[in-house]
mmCIF file of C-alpha atoms (C1' of nucleotides) in Angstrom:
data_model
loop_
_atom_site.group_PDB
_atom_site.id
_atom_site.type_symbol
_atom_site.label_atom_id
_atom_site.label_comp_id
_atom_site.label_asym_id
_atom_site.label_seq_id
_atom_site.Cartn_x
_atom_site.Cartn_y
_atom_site.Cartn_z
ATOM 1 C CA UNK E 1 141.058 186.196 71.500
ATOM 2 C CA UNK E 2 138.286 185.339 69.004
ATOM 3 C CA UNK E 3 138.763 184.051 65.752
ATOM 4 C CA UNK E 4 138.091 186.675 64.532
ATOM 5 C CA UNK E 5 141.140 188.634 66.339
ATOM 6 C CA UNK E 6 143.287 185.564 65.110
ATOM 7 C CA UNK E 7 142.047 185.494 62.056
ATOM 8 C CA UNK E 8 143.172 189.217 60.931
ATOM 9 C CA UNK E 9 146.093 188.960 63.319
ATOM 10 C CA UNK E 10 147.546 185.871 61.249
ATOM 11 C CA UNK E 11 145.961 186.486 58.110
ATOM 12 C CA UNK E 12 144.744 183.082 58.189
ATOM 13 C CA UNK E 13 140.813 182.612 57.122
ATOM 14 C CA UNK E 14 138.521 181.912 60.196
ATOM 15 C CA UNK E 15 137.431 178.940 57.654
ATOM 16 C CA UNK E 16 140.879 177.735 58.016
ATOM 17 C CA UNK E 17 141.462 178.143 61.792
ATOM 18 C CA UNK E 18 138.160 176.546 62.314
ATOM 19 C CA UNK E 19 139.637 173.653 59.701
ATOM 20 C CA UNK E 20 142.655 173.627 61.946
ATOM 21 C CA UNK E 21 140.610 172.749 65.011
ATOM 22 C CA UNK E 22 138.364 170.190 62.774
ATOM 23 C CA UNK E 23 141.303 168.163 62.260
ATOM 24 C CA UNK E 24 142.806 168.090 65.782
ATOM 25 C CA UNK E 25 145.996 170.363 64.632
ATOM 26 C CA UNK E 26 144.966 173.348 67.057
ATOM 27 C CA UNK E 27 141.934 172.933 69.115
ATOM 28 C CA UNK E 28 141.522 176.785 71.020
ATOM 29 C CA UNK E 29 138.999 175.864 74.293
ATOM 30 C CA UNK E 30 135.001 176.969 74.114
ATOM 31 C CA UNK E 31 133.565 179.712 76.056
ATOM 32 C CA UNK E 32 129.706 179.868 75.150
ATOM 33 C CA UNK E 33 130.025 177.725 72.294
ATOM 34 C CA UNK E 34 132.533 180.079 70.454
ATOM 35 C CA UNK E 35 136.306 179.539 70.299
ATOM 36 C CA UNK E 36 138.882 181.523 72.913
ATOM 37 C CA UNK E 37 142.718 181.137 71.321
ATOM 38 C CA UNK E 38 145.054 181.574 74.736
ATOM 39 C CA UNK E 39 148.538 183.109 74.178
ATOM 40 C CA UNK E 40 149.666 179.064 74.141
ATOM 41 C CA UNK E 41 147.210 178.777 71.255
ATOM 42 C CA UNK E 42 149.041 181.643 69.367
ATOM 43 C CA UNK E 43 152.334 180.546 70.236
ATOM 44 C CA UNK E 44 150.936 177.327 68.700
ATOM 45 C CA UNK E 45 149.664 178.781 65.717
ATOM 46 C CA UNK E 46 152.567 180.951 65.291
ATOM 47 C CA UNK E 47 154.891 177.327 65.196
ATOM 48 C CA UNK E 48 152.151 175.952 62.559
ATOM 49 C CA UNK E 49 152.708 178.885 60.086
ATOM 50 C CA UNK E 50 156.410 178.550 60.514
ATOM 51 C CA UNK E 51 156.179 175.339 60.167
ATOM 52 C CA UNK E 52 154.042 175.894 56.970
ATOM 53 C CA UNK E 53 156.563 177.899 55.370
ATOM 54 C CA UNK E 54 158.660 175.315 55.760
ATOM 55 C CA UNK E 55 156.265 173.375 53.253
ATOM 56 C CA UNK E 56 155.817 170.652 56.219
ATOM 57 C CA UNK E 57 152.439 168.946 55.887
ATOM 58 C CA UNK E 58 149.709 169.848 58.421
ATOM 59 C CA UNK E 59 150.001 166.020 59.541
ATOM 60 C CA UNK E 60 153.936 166.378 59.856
ATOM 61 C CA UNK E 61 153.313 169.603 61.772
ATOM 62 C CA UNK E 62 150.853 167.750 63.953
ATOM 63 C CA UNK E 63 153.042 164.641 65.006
ATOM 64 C CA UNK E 64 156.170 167.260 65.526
ATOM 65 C CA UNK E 65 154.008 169.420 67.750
ATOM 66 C CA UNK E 66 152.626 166.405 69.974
ATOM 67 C CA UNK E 67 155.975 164.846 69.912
ATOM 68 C CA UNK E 68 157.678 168.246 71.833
ATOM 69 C CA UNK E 69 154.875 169.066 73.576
ATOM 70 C CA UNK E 70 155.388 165.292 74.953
ATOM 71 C CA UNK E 71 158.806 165.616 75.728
ATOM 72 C CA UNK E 72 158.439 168.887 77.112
ATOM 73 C CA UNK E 73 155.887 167.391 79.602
ATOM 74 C CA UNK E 74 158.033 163.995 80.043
ATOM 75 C CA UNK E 75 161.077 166.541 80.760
ATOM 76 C CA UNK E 76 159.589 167.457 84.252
ATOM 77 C CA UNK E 77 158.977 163.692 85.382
ATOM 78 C CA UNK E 78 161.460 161.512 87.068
ATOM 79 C CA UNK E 79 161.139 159.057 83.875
ATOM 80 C CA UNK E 80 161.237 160.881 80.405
ATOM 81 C CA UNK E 81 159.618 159.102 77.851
ATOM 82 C CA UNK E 82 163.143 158.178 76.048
ATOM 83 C CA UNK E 83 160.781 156.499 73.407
ATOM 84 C CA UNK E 84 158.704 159.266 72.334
ATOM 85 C CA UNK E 85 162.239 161.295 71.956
ATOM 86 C CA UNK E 86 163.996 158.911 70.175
ATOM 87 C CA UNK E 87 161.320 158.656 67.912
ATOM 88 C CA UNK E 88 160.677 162.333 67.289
ATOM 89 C CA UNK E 89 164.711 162.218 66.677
ATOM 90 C CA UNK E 90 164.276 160.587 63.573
ATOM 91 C CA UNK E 91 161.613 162.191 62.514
ATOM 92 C CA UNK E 92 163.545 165.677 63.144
ATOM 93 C CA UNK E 93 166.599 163.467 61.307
ATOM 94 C CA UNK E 94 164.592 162.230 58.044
ATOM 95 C CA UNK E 95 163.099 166.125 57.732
ATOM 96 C CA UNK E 96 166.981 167.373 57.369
ATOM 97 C CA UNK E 97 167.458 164.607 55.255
ATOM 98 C CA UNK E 98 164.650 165.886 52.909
ATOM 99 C CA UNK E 99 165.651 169.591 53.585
ATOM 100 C CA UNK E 100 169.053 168.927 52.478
ATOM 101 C CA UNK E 101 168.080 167.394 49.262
ATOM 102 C CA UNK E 102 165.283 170.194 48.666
ATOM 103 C CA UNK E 103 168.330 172.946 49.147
ATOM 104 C CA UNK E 104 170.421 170.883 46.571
ATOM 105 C CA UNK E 105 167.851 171.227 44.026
ATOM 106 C CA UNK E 106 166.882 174.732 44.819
ATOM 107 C CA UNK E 107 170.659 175.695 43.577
ATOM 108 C CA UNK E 108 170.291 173.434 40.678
ATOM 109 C CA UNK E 109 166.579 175.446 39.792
ATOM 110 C CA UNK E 110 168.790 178.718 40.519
ATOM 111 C CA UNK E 111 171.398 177.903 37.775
ATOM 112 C CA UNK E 112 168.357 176.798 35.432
ATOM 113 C CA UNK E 113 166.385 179.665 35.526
ATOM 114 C CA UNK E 114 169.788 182.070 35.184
ATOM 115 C CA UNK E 115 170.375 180.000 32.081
ATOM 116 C CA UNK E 116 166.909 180.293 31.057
ATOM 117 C CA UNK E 117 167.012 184.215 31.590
ATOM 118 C CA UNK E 118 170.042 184.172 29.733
ATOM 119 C CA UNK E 119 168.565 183.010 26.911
ATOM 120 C CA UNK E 120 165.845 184.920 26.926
ATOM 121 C CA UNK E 121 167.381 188.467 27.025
ATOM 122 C CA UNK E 122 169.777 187.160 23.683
ATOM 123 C CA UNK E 123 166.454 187.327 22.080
ATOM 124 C CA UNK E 124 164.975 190.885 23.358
ATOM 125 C CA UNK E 125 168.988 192.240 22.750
ATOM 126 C CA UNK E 126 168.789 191.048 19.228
ATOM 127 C CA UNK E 127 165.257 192.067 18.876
ATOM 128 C CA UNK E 128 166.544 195.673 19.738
ATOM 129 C CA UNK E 129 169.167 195.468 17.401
ATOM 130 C CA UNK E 130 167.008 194.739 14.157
ATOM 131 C CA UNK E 131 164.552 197.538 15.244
ATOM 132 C CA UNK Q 1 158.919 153.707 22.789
ATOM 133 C CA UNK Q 2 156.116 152.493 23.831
ATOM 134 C CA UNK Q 3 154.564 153.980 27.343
ATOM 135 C CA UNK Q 4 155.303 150.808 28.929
ATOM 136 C CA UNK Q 5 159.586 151.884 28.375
ATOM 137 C CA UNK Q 6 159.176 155.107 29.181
ATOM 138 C CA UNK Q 7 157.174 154.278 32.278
ATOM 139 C CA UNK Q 8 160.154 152.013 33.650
ATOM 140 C CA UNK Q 9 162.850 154.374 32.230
ATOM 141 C CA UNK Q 10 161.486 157.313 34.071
ATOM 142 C CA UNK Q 11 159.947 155.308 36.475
ATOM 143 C CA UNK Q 12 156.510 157.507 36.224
ATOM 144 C CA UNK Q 13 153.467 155.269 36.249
ATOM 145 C CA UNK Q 14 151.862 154.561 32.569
ATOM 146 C CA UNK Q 15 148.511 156.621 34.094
ATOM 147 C CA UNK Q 16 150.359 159.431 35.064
ATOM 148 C CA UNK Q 17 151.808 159.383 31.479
ATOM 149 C CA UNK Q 18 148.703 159.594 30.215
ATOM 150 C CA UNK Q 19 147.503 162.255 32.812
ATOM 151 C CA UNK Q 20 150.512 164.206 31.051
ATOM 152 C CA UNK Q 21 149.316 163.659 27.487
ATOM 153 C CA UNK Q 22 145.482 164.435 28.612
ATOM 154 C CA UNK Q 23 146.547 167.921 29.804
ATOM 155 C CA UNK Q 24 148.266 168.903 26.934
ATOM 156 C CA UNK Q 25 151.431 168.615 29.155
ATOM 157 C CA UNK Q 26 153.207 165.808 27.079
ATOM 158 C CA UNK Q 27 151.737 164.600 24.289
ATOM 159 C CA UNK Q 28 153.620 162.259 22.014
ATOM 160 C CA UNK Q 29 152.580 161.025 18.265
ATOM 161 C CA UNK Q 30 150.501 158.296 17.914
ATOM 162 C CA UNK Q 31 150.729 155.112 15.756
ATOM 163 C CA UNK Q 32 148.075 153.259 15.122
ATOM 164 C CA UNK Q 33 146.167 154.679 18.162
ATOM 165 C CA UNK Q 34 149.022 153.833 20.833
ATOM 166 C CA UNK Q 35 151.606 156.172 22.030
ATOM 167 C CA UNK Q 36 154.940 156.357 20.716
ATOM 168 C CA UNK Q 37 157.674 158.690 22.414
ATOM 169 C CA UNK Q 38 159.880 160.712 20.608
ATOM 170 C CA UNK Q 39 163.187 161.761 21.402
ATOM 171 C CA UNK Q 40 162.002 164.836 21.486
ATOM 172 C CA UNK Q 41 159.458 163.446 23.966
ATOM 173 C CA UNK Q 42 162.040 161.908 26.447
ATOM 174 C CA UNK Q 43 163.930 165.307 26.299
ATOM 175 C CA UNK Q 44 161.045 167.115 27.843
ATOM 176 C CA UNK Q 45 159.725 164.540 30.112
ATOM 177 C CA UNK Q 46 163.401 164.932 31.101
ATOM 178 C CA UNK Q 47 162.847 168.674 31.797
ATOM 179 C CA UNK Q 48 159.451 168.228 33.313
ATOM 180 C CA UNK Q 49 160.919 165.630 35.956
ATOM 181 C CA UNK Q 50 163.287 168.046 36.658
ATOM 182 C CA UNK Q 51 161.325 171.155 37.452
ATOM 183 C CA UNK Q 52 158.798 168.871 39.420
ATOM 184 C CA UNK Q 53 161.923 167.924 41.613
ATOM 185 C CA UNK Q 54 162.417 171.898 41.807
ATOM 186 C CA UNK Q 55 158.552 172.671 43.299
ATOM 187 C CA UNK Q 56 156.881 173.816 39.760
ATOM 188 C CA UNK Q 57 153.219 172.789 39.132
ATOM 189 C CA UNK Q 58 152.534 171.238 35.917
ATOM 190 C CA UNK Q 59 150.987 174.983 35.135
ATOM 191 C CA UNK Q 60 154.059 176.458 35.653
ATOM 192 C CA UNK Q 61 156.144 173.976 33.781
ATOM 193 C CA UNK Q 62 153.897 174.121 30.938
ATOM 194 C CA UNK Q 63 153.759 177.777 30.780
ATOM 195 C CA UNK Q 64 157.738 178.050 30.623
ATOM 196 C CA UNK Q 65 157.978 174.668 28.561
ATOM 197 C CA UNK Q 66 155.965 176.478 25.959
ATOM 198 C CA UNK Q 67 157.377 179.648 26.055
ATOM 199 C CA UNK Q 68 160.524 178.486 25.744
ATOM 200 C CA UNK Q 69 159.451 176.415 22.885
ATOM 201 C CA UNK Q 70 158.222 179.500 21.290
ATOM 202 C CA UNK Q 71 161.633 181.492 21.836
ATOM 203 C CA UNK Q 72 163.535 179.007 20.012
ATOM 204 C CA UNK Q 73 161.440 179.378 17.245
ATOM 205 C CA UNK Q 74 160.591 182.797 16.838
ATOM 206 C CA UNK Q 75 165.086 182.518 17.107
ATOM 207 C CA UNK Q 76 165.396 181.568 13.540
ATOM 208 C CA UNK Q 77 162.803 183.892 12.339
ATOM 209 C CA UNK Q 78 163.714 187.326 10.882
ATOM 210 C CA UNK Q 79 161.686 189.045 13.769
ATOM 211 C CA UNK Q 80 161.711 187.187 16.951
ATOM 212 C CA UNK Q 81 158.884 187.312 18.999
ATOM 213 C CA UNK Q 82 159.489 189.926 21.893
ATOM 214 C CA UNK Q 83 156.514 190.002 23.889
ATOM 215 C CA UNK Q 84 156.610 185.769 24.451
ATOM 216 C CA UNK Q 85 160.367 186.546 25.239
ATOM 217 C CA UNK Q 86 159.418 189.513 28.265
ATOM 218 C CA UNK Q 87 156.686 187.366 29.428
ATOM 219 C CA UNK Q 88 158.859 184.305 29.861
ATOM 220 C CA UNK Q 89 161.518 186.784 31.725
ATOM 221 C CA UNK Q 90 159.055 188.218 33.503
ATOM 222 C CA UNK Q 91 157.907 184.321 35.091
ATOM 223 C CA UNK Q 92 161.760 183.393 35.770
ATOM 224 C CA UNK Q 93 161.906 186.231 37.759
ATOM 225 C CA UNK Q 94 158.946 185.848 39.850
ATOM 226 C CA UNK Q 95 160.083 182.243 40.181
ATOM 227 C CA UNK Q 96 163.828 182.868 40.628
ATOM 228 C CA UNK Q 97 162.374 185.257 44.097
ATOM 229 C CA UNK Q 98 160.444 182.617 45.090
ATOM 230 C CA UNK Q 99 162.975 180.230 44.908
ATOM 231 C CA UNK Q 100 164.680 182.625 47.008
ATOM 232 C CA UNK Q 101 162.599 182.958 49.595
ATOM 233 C CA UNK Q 102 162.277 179.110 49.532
ATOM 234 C CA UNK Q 103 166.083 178.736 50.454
ATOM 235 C CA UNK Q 104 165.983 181.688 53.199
ATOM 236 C CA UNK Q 105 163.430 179.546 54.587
ATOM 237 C CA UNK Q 106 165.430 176.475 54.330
ATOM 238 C CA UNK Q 107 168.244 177.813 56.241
ATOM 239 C CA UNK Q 108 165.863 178.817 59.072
ATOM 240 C CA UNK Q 109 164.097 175.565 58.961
ATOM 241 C CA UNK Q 110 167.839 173.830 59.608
ATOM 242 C CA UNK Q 111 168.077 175.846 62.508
ATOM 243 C CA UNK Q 112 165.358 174.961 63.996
ATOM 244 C CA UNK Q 113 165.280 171.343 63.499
ATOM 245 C CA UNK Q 114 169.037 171.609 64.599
ATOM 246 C CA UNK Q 115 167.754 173.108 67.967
ATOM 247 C CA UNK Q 116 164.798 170.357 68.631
ATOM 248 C CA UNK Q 117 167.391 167.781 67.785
ATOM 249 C CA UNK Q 118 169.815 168.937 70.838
ATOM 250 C CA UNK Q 119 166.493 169.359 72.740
ATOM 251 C CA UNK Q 120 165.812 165.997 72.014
ATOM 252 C CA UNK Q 121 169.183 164.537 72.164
ATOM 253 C CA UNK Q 122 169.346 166.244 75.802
ATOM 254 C CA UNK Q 123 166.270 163.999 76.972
ATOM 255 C CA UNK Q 124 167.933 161.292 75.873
ATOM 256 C CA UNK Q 125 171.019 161.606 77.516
ATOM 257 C CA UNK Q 126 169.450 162.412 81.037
ATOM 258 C CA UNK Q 127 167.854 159.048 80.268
ATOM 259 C CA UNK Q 128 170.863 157.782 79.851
ATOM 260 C CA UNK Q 129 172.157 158.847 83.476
ATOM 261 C CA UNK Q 130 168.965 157.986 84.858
ATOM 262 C CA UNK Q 131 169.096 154.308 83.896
ATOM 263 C "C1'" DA W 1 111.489 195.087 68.758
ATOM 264 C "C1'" DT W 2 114.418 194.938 64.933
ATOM 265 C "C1'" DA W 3 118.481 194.951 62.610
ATOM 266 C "C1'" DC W 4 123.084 193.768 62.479
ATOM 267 C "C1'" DC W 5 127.123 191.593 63.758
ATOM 268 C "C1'" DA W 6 130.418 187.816 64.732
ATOM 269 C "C1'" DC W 7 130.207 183.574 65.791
ATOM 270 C "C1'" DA W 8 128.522 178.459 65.422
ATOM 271 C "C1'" DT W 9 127.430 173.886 62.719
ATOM 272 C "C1'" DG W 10 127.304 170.142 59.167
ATOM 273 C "C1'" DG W 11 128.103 169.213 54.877
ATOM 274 C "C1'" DA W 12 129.167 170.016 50.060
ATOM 275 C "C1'" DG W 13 132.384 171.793 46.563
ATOM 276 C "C1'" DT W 14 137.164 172.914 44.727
ATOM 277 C "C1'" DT W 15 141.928 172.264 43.060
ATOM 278 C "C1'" DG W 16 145.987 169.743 41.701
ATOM 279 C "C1'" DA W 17 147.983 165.696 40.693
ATOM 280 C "C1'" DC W 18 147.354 161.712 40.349
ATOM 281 C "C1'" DT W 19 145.394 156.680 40.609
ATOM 282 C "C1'" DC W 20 142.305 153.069 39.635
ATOM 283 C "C1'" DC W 21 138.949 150.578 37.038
ATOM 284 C "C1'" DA W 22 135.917 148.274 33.528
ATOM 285 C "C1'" DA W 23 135.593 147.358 29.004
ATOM 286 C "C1'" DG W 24 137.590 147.100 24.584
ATOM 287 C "C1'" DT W 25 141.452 146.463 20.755
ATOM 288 C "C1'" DC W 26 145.303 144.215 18.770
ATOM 289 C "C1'" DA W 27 149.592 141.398 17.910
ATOM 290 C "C1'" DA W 28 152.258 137.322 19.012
ATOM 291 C "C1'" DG W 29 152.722 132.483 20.905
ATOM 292 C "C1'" DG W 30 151.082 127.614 21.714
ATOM 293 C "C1'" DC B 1 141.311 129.476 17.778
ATOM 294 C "C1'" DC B 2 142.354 130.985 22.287
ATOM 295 C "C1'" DT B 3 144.986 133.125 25.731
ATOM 296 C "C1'" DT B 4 148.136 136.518 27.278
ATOM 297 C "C1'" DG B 5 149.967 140.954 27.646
ATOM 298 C "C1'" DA B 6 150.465 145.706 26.440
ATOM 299 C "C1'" DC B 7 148.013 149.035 25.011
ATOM 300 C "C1'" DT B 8 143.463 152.065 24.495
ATOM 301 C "C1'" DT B 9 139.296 154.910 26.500
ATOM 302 C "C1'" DG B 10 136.065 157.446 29.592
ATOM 303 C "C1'" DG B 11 135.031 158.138 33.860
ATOM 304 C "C1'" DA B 12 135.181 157.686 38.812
ATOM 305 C "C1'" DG B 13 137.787 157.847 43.157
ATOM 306 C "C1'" DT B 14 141.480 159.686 46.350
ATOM 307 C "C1'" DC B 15 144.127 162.869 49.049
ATOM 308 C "C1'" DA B 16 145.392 167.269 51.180
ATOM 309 C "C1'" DA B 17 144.080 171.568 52.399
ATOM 310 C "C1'" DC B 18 141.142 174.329 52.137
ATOM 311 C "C1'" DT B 19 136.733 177.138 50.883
ATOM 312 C "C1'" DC B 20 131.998 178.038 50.641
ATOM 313 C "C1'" DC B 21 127.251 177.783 52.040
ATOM 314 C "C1'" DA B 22 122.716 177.545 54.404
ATOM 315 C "C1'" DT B 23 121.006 177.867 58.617
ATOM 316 C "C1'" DG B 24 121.011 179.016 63.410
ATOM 317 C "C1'" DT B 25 122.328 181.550 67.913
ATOM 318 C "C1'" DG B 26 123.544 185.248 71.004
ATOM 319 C "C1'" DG B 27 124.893 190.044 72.038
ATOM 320 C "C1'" DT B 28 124.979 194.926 71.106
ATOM 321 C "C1'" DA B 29 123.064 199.427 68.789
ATOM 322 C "C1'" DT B 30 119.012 202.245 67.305
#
DNA sequence: ATACCACATGGAGTTGACTCCAAGTCAAGG
DNA sequence: CCTTGACTTGGAGTCAACTCCATGTGGTAT
């Protein structure tokens, strides 16, 4: 696929894809100078917008990605890298961590804003009232 | 108080204090050309700590801070202001769906780092074996 | 051959939210 | 009187994540 393709197919800018390979975070291979994304590459990209979502930073996405793709590789050796897991562990640990904490306060926001509403239509009721 | 209190009360840096006060987010009296906070002041920095914890820009809080201001005055006029009121409304519910959409994607972002955790976690423990 | 694409590059500009700095003022302490 | 410390200002710098631009190349359509 050209970037193009990917581009409408994601709804991602080509000026962002070709941002994305810039920085290292997905780097599709050159045919002729122009950029070929494989089915790997849109699996990749596919994580990265997840990921996104998920309000991860590109560099967070970046050293999750490498850190599976390593273990992934070190899975079919006699050896895994234990080190590369362990640290990717904590990683994956510290992110639930900050998840947690982000779903606490998204309740709290929730019982704000109902407040807030609240509030708000005791003005347009009484509003109604003295027209 | 001084910016210096407020700055190790809240603990906000002084500058970003007086980031607040340049944009028109937070903008206390002055005395004598230095900065003295209200408790009026320490109320709304209160609010505007809390809806940065909750994902709002300093935009967004400043468009609800104000409107909200507004509401509660136009409240003990004869003939409160209705349009500031729907427009507020309006905002809280755009944010409230946002903030839904945030926590959908929460849950699915628990999943997932659930699942690379036991990925990870089995690596580990065929290392274990392996040793 | 010419026009028109989609692609390429390097580099500059943008936005939001700070963050840092140099230079200056002012009050209190030794 | 001099230093110290907390404050002031205007302006510049930083960071992430784009976003835009001028210029250039290579392939297809008329």
């Amino acid at each position: 696929m050209f970037i193009g393709d990917v581009s409408k197919q994601f709804n991602i800018p080509a000026d962002t894809l070709r941002y994305y390979d810039r920085i290292g975070l997905l780097s599709p291979r050159r045919q002729g100078g122009v950029r070929r994304y494989s089915e790997a590459d849109l699996n990749k990209l596919a994580a990265i917008a997840k990921m996104k979502k998920l309000m991860f930073s590109l560099n967070e996405i970046q050293i999750i990605l490498s850190a599976d793709a390593q273990i992934d590789k070190s899975l079919q050796q006699a050896s895994p890298d234990l080190s590369a897991a362990q640290a990717l562990l904590s990683q994956i640990r510290a992110k639930l961590r900050e998840v947690e904490a982000l779903a606490e306060n998204i309740k709290e926001v929730k019982r704000e804003l109902a407040r807030l509403a609240a509030k708000v239509k005791t003005v347009l009721e009484a509003g109604e009232y003295a027209e």
